[in-house]
Tab-separated table of C-alpha atoms in Angstrom:
chain	number	residue	atom	x	y	z
I	23	UNK	CA	8.362	-42.568	-49.474
I	24	UNK	CA	10.644	-40.618	-46.321
I	25	UNK	CA	7.994	-37.723	-46.294
I	26	UNK	CA	4.695	-40.181	-46.767
I	27	UNK	CA	6.241	-41.551	-43.797
I	28	UNK	CA	6.753	-38.753	-41.630
I	29	UNK	CA	3.668	-37.126	-42.374
I	30	UNK	CA	1.633	-40.282	-42.521
I	31	UNK	CA	1.820	-40.227	-37.671
I	32	UNK	CA	1.270	-36.892	-38.331
I	33	UNK	CA	-2.307	-37.383	-40.022
I	34	UNK	CA	-3.242	-39.915	-37.450
I	35	UNK	CA	-1.406	-37.835	-34.130
I	36	UNK	CA	-3.869	-35.353	-35.406
I	37	UNK	CA	-6.711	-38.189	-36.049
I	38	UNK	CA	-6.230	-39.696	-33.195
I	39	UNK	CA	-8.421	-36.533	-30.361
I	40	UNK	CA	-10.868	-36.331	-32.885
I	41	UNK	CA	-12.226	-39.961	-32.937
I	42	UNK	CA	-12.156	-39.371	-28.195
I	43	UNK	CA	-13.825	-35.819	-29.520
I	44	UNK	CA	-16.277	-37.840	-30.414
I	45	UNK	CA	-16.510	-41.002	-28.168
I	46	UNK	CA	-16.068	-39.137	-24.964
I	47	UNK	CA	-19.674	-36.261	-26.516
I	48	UNK	CA	-21.185	-39.606	-27.278
I	49	UNK	CA	-20.684	-41.025	-24.331
I	50	UNK	CA	-21.693	-37.410	-22.189
I	51	UNK	CA	-25.401	-37.936	-24.500
I	52	UNK	CA	-25.773	-41.447	-23.286
I	53	UNK	CA	-25.254	-40.185	-19.864
I	54	UNK	CA	-27.846	-37.283	-19.575
I	55	UNK	CA	-30.711	-39.789	-21.455
I	56	UNK	CA	-29.685	-41.978	-18.149
I	57	UNK	CA	-29.473	-39.773	-15.390
I	58	UNK	CA	-33.214	-40.071	-15.093
I	59	UNK	CA	-33.516	-43.737	-14.854
I	60	UNK	CA	-30.394	-43.655	-12.302
I	61	UNK	CA	-30.885	-40.981	-9.981
I	62	UNK	CA	-34.479	-42.672	-9.413
I	63	UNK	CA	-32.680	-46.348	-9.006
I	64	UNK	CA	-30.630	-45.063	-6.548
I	65	UNK	CA	-33.360	-43.572	-4.940
I	66	UNK	CA	-35.576	-45.948	-4.314
I	67	UNK	CA	-33.103	-48.984	-4.525
I	68	UNK	CA	-30.015	-47.307	-2.876
I	69	UNK	CA	-30.953	-45.107	-0.219
I	70	UNK	CA	-33.974	-46.776	1.712
I	71	UNK	CA	-31.506	-49.856	1.834
I	72	UNK	CA	-30.628	-48.986	5.575
I	73	UNK	CA	-34.292	-49.536	6.288
I	74	UNK	CA	-33.857	-53.759	5.730
I	75	UNK	CA	-32.715	-53.038	9.123
I	76	UNK	CA	-36.864	-53.444	10.553
I	77	UNK	CA	-36.493	-56.673	9.766
I	78	UNK	CA	-34.129	-58.024	12.620
I	79	UNK	CA	-36.602	-55.633	14.896
I	80	UNK	CA	-39.690	-55.533	16.566
I	81	UNK	CA	-40.612	-52.059	14.943
I	82	UNK	CA	-42.705	-49.469	17.576
I	83	UNK	CA	-43.079	-45.916	15.689
I	84	UNK	CA	-43.022	-43.387	18.810
I	85	UNK	CA	-40.023	-45.439	19.481
I	86	UNK	CA	-38.402	-44.902	15.514
I	87	UNK	CA	-35.756	-47.437	13.577
I	88	UNK	CA	-32.760	-47.038	15.839
I	89	UNK	CA	-35.119	-47.276	18.923
I	90	UNK	CA	-36.772	-49.973	18.095
I	91	UNK	CA	-36.106	-53.465	19.933
I	92	UNK	CA	-33.522	-56.030	18.369
I	93	UNK	CA	-34.639	-59.712	17.857
I	94	UNK	CA	-32.857	-60.981	15.182
I	95	UNK	CA	-33.957	-63.524	13.496
I	96	UNK	CA	-37.716	-64.124	15.073
I	97	UNK	CA	-39.764	-61.758	12.033
I	98	UNK	CA	-38.339	-64.927	10.449
I	99	UNK	CA	-38.913	-67.687	12.609
I	100	UNK	CA	-43.134	-66.014	12.400
I	101	UNK	CA	-42.714	-66.759	8.155
I	102	UNK	CA	-41.432	-70.265	8.015
I	103	UNK	CA	-43.122	-71.231	11.498
I	104	UNK	CA	-46.691	-70.246	9.835
I	105	UNK	CA	-48.508	-73.178	7.761
I	106	UNK	CA	-48.847	-71.591	5.376
I	107	UNK	CA	-45.285	-70.672	4.683
I	108	UNK	CA	-44.822	-73.898	2.441
I	109	UNK	CA	-48.734	-73.120	0.514
I	110	UNK	CA	-47.931	-69.324	-0.622
I	111	UNK	CA	-44.008	-69.672	-1.574
I	112	UNK	CA	-45.432	-73.142	-3.662
I	113	UNK	CA	-48.265	-71.034	-5.195
I	114	UNK	CA	-45.413	-68.150	-6.599
I	115	UNK	CA	-43.358	-70.380	-7.131
I	116	UNK	CA	-44.759	-72.632	-9.147
I	117	UNK	CA	-47.168	-69.280	-10.790
I	118	UNK	CA	-44.172	-67.607	-12.405
I	119	UNK	CA	-42.772	-70.749	-13.791
I	120	UNK	CA	-46.654	-71.338	-15.748
I	121	UNK	CA	-46.677	-67.640	-16.188
I	122	UNK	CA	-42.871	-67.932	-17.783
I	123	UNK	CA	-43.101	-70.534	-19.695
I	124	UNK	CA	-47.162	-69.817	-21.570
I	125	UNK	CA	-46.258	-66.457	-22.455
I	126	UNK	CA	-43.407	-66.976	-24.044
I	127	UNK	CA	-44.711	-69.907	-25.991
I	128	UNK	CA	-48.252	-67.754	-26.734
I	129	UNK	CA	-46.064	-64.216	-27.448
I	130	UNK	CA	-43.417	-65.488	-29.560
I	131	UNK	CA	-45.987	-67.414	-31.242
I	132	UNK	CA	-47.629	-63.842	-32.296
I	133	UNK	CA	-44.419	-62.577	-32.872
I	134	UNK	CA	-43.308	-64.720	-35.804
I	135	UNK	CA	-48.102	-64.263	-37.461
I	136	UNK	CA	-47.009	-60.142	-36.628
I	137	UNK	CA	-43.077	-61.087	-38.702
I	138	UNK	CA	-46.030	-62.949	-41.862
I	139	UNK	CA	-48.360	-59.501	-42.532
I	140	UNK	CA	-47.854	-56.968	-43.709
I	141	UNK	CA	-46.259	-54.205	-41.810
I	142	UNK	CA	-49.285	-51.670	-41.891
I	143	UNK	CA	-52.077	-54.673	-39.803
I	144	UNK	CA	-48.581	-55.230	-37.931
I	145	UNK	CA	-48.262	-51.908	-36.406
I	146	UNK	CA	-52.268	-52.200	-36.253
I	147	UNK	CA	-52.263	-54.942	-34.219
I	148	UNK	CA	-48.937	-53.827	-32.878
I	149	UNK	CA	-51.281	-51.255	-30.154
I	150	UNK	CA	-54.105	-53.078	-29.959
I	151	UNK	CA	-52.021	-56.156	-28.196
I	152	UNK	CA	-50.704	-53.430	-26.409
I	153	UNK	CA	-53.081	-51.301	-24.667
I	154	UNK	CA	-54.079	-53.625	-21.586
I	155	UNK	CA	-51.137	-53.712	-21.042
I	156	UNK	CA	-51.490	-50.080	-19.243
I	157	UNK	CA	-55.383	-50.897	-17.768
I	158	UNK	CA	-55.121	-51.692	-14.274
I	159	UNK	CA	-56.017	-54.496	-11.805
I	160	UNK	CA	-58.605	-52.641	-10.320
I	161	UNK	CA	-60.764	-52.420	-13.900
I	162	UNK	CA	-59.499	-55.714	-14.791
I	163	UNK	CA	-60.879	-57.323	-11.456
I	164	UNK	CA	-64.409	-55.676	-12.230
I	165	UNK	CA	-64.452	-56.924	-16.499
I	166	UNK	CA	-63.555	-59.949	-14.666
I	167	UNK	CA	-66.229	-59.783	-12.444
I	168	UNK	CA	-68.746	-58.628	-15.521
I	169	UNK	CA	-67.994	-62.567	-17.255
I	170	UNK	CA	-67.298	-64.949	-12.959
I	171	UNK	CA	-70.213	-63.105	-12.092
I	172	UNK	CA	-73.423	-65.749	-10.057
I	173	UNK	CA	-75.092	-63.842	-11.292
I	174	UNK	CA	-74.859	-61.858	-13.866
I	175	UNK	CA	-72.146	-62.898	-15.532
I	176	UNK	CA	-71.107	-63.227	-19.050
I	177	UNK	CA	-70.938	-66.554	-18.631
I	178	UNK	CA	-72.805	-68.133	-16.096
I	179	UNK	CA	-75.376	-67.228	-18.307
I	180	UNK	CA	-73.583	-67.871	-21.523
I	181	UNK	CA	-73.832	-72.246	-19.932
I	182	UNK	CA	-77.984	-71.402	-19.240
I	183	UNK	CA	-77.788	-70.649	-22.711
I	184	UNK	CA	-76.453	-74.738	-23.464
I	185	UNK	CA	-78.419	-75.812	-20.168
I	186	UNK	CA	-76.188	-75.893	-17.877
I	187	UNK	CA	-76.072	-75.075	-14.266
I	188	UNK	CA	-74.724	-71.983	-13.226
I	189	UNK	CA	-70.752	-71.994	-11.192
I	190	UNK	CA	-69.783	-69.966	-8.480
I	191	UNK	CA	-66.098	-69.506	-9.154
I	192	UNK	CA	-65.287	-67.994	-6.749
I	193	UNK	CA	-65.964	-70.031	-4.124
I	194	UNK	CA	-64.981	-72.260	-6.480
I	195	UNK	CA	-60.187	-73.156	-5.815
I	196	UNK	CA	-60.144	-76.022	-8.633
I	197	UNK	CA	-60.930	-73.372	-10.999
I	198	UNK	CA	-58.613	-70.955	-11.099
I	199	UNK	CA	-54.934	-71.837	-11.551
I	200	UNK	CA	-56.937	-71.162	-15.757
I	201	UNK	CA	-58.581	-67.637	-14.394
I	202	UNK	CA	-55.554	-65.916	-13.519
I	203	UNK	CA	-53.603	-67.587	-16.429
I	204	UNK	CA	-55.718	-66.550	-19.200
I	205	UNK	CA	-56.226	-62.874	-17.365
I	206	UNK	CA	-52.239	-62.950	-17.158
I	207	UNK	CA	-51.949	-63.874	-20.140
I	208	UNK	CA	-54.391	-61.305	-22.161
I	209	UNK	CA	-52.454	-57.823	-19.696
I	210	UNK	CA	-49.068	-59.593	-20.477
I	211	UNK	CA	-48.926	-60.952	-23.771
I	212	UNK	CA	-48.841	-57.598	-25.528
I	213	UNK	CA	-45.951	-56.889	-24.457
I	214	UNK	CA	-44.031	-59.957	-24.357
I	215	UNK	CA	-45.036	-60.141	-28.195
I	216	UNK	CA	-44.332	-56.871	-28.770
I	217	UNK	CA	-40.421	-57.858	-27.301
I	218	UNK	CA	-39.490	-60.719	-29.965
I	219	UNK	CA	-41.559	-58.864	-32.598
I	220	UNK	CA	-38.512	-57.119	-32.668
I	221	UNK	CA	-35.786	-59.365	-32.185
I	222	UNK	CA	-37.782	-61.404	-35.316
I	223	UNK	CA	-37.236	-58.358	-37.148
I	224	UNK	CA	-33.696	-57.595	-35.995
I	225	UNK	CA	-32.550	-60.805	-37.419
I	226	UNK	CA	-31.132	-60.763	-40.869
I	227	UNK	CA	-32.887	-61.144	-44.077
I	228	UNK	CA	-30.899	-62.480	-45.893
I	229	UNK	CA	-30.701	-65.021	-43.665
I	230	UNK	CA	-34.874	-66.488	-44.987
I	231	UNK	CA	-34.081	-65.789	-48.838
I	232	UNK	CA	-31.285	-67.822	-48.904
I	233	UNK	CA	-33.844	-70.781	-46.868
I	234	UNK	CA	-36.459	-70.001	-49.651
I	235	UNK	CA	-34.173	-70.602	-52.684
I	236	UNK	CA	-33.257	-73.448	-50.643
I	237	UNK	CA	-37.072	-74.110	-51.257
I	238	UNK	CA	-37.293	-74.026	-47.046
I	239	UNK	CA	-40.596	-73.849	-46.207
I	240	UNK	CA	-42.718	-71.699	-43.999
I	241	UNK	CA	-42.764	-73.595	-40.686
I	242	UNK	CA	-38.412	-75.082	-41.839
I	243	UNK	CA	-37.358	-71.512	-41.580
I	244	UNK	CA	-39.188	-70.343	-38.240
I	245	UNK	CA	-38.157	-73.633	-36.892
I	246	UNK	CA	-34.504	-73.839	-38.397
I	247	UNK	CA	-33.471	-69.749	-38.267
I	248	UNK	CA	-36.240	-67.165	-36.138
I	249	UNK	CA	-36.533	-69.317	-33.067
I	250	UNK	CA	-32.642	-69.915	-32.942
I	251	UNK	CA	-31.073	-66.232	-33.446
I	252	UNK	CA	-33.761	-65.842	-30.339
I	253	UNK	CA	-32.296	-68.215	-28.640
I	254	UNK	CA	-30.087	-65.597	-26.552
I	255	UNK	CA	-32.780	-62.719	-26.099
I	256	UNK	CA	-34.697	-66.242	-24.398
I	257	UNK	CA	-32.750	-67.151	-22.073
I	258	UNK	CA	-31.554	-63.388	-21.120
I	259	UNK	CA	-35.046	-62.754	-20.388
I	260	UNK	CA	-35.461	-66.025	-19.171
I	261	UNK	CA	-32.709	-64.837	-16.176
I	262	UNK	CA	-34.642	-61.861	-15.386
I	263	UNK	CA	-37.741	-63.646	-14.594
I	264	UNK	CA	-36.107	-65.906	-12.428
I	265	UNK	CA	-35.019	-63.113	-10.162
I	266	UNK	CA	-38.481	-62.331	-9.607
I	267	UNK	CA	-39.246	-66.291	-8.702
I	268	UNK	CA	-40.417	-65.537	-5.561
I	269	UNK	CA	-41.914	-61.661	-6.467
I	270	UNK	CA	-45.887	-62.575	-7.651
I	271	UNK	CA	-47.960	-60.098	-9.154
I	272	UNK	CA	-49.939	-58.688	-6.516
I	273	UNK	CA	-52.413	-56.818	-8.410
I	274	UNK	CA	-53.133	-60.390	-10.538
I	275	UNK	CA	-53.467	-62.429	-7.288
I	276	UNK	CA	-55.142	-60.323	-4.565
I	277	UNK	CA	-57.795	-58.607	-7.857
I	278	UNK	CA	-58.735	-60.599	-9.040
I	279	UNK	CA	-60.167	-63.204	-7.248
I	280	UNK	CA	-61.300	-60.841	-5.376
I	281	UNK	CA	-59.833	-61.282	-2.181
I	282	UNK	CA	-62.104	-64.677	-1.494
I	283	UNK	CA	-61.190	-66.442	1.478
I	284	UNK	CA	-62.663	-69.594	0.085
I	285	UNK	CA	-59.919	-69.239	-2.756
I	286	UNK	CA	-56.522	-68.426	-0.709
I	287	UNK	CA	-55.606	-71.862	-1.155
I	288	UNK	CA	-55.445	-72.032	-4.803
I	289	UNK	CA	-54.366	-67.637	-5.566
I	290	UNK	CA	-52.359	-66.662	-2.146
I	291	UNK	CA	-48.797	-65.674	-3.289
I	292	UNK	CA	-45.786	-64.540	-0.393
I	293	UNK	CA	-47.051	-61.140	-1.458
I	294	UNK	CA	-50.608	-60.857	-0.461
I	295	UNK	CA	-49.866	-62.984	2.458
I	296	UNK	CA	-47.933	-60.985	3.304
I	297	UNK	CA	-49.838	-57.587	3.309
I	298	UNK	CA	-53.091	-59.417	4.876
I	299	UNK	CA	-51.133	-60.206	7.813
I	300	UNK	CA	-50.048	-57.143	7.897
I	301	UNK	CA	-53.061	-55.442	6.986
I	302	UNK	CA	-54.555	-57.331	9.877
I	303	UNK	CA	-51.932	-56.949	12.448
I	304	UNK	CA	-49.614	-54.226	11.845
I	305	UNK	CA	-46.293	-55.982	11.416
I	306	UNK	CA	-44.029	-53.849	9.777
I	307	UNK	CA	-40.551	-55.864	10.978
I	308	UNK	CA	-42.106	-59.026	10.157
I	309	UNK	CA	-42.686	-57.916	5.968
I	310	UNK	CA	-39.938	-56.486	6.421
I	311	UNK	CA	-39.046	-59.312	7.305
I	312	UNK	CA	-40.503	-61.638	4.295
I	313	UNK	CA	-39.451	-58.858	1.208
I	314	UNK	CA	-35.856	-59.079	2.747
I	315	UNK	CA	-36.382	-63.308	2.474
I	316	UNK	CA	-37.588	-62.666	-1.275
I	317	UNK	CA	-34.821	-60.345	-2.615
I	318	UNK	CA	-31.934	-62.469	-1.252
I	319	UNK	CA	-33.701	-65.854	-2.829
I	320	UNK	CA	-34.353	-63.599	-5.888
I	321	UNK	CA	-30.872	-62.844	-6.020
I	322	UNK	CA	-29.294	-65.764	-5.639
I	323	UNK	CA	-31.212	-67.355	-8.411
I	324	UNK	CA	-30.471	-64.539	-10.822
I	325	UNK	CA	-26.545	-65.006	-10.148
I	326	UNK	CA	-26.724	-68.909	-10.228
I	327	UNK	CA	-28.949	-68.966	-13.149
I	328	UNK	CA	-26.614	-66.200	-15.151
I	329	UNK	CA	-23.831	-69.187	-14.011
I	330	UNK	CA	-25.448	-72.219	-15.637
I	331	UNK	CA	-25.952	-70.128	-19.055
I	332	UNK	CA	-22.748	-68.769	-18.970
I	333	UNK	CA	-21.152	-72.542	-18.657
I	334	UNK	CA	-23.841	-73.167	-21.145
I	335	UNK	CA	-22.401	-70.973	-23.856
I	336	UNK	CA	-20.665	-67.595	-22.751
I	337	UNK	CA	-22.526	-65.602	-25.393
I	338	UNK	CA	-25.805	-65.209	-23.544
I	339	UNK	CA	-25.243	-64.857	-20.004
I	340	UNK	CA	-25.598	-61.389	-18.955
I	341	UNK	CA	-22.233	-61.140	-16.915
């Protein structure tokens, strides 16, 4: 017993350095894999942060950042005192909230359907649904015109075949929330469905086997097993979405609507409003001020949402 007691500490002492060495090796490999992303974020997100000072200056190209006149919060006042500040802020928030609800519901439904079919066909559907993610909004703009153009649009031709009048889609603001929702879902539902599908695949199959033995239907398994097990993933995606609540999809709102002036009050968001103001007036300082406003509000929303989730269920929070 004394010999075994003398040997065991030595064996443990010899094993510890080996395990530490393995951990250090795996850490190096993971660090090398993450290095390109870290460099990208550092260069484009942190080194450029000094440019925030432009939001507090009357920036002039000839004088540069440091030589331009300091105006304090004047650029922020310019945005908030405009008559469209409320409209574009309202549109940005409401569109993002609705897009998240619609995308989450539809993506979950598609992911559950993918889990019910064979692996062979699910890979085919995954590829087909994922392709629109890589399509540019400029291309989608031309696709929208093929469907919605007043003279040769497919939808108007279809309406005429049923004896109905043509619709001037680019002059009718009331129809565009639905049109933008369809375009957003067509482009984004594939990626979101794959994220939820990966979460479903990671669920332990023994839960479903036990439910089948108890006589549970497919709907009951989805309601009692799939949705609750995906709740942490849905919560994390919700927190990340809340962070970008004040940043709309510029390409969707600008290109798909054809930049029609009659649709501004319906489709305009903060990003398109700033772009239009910058292209007309060339006021870089105002654009920087609005960008800073979006970032600060987004950061505050992420922290608040994570705090609220942590109070409800600490395991579902980001930190």
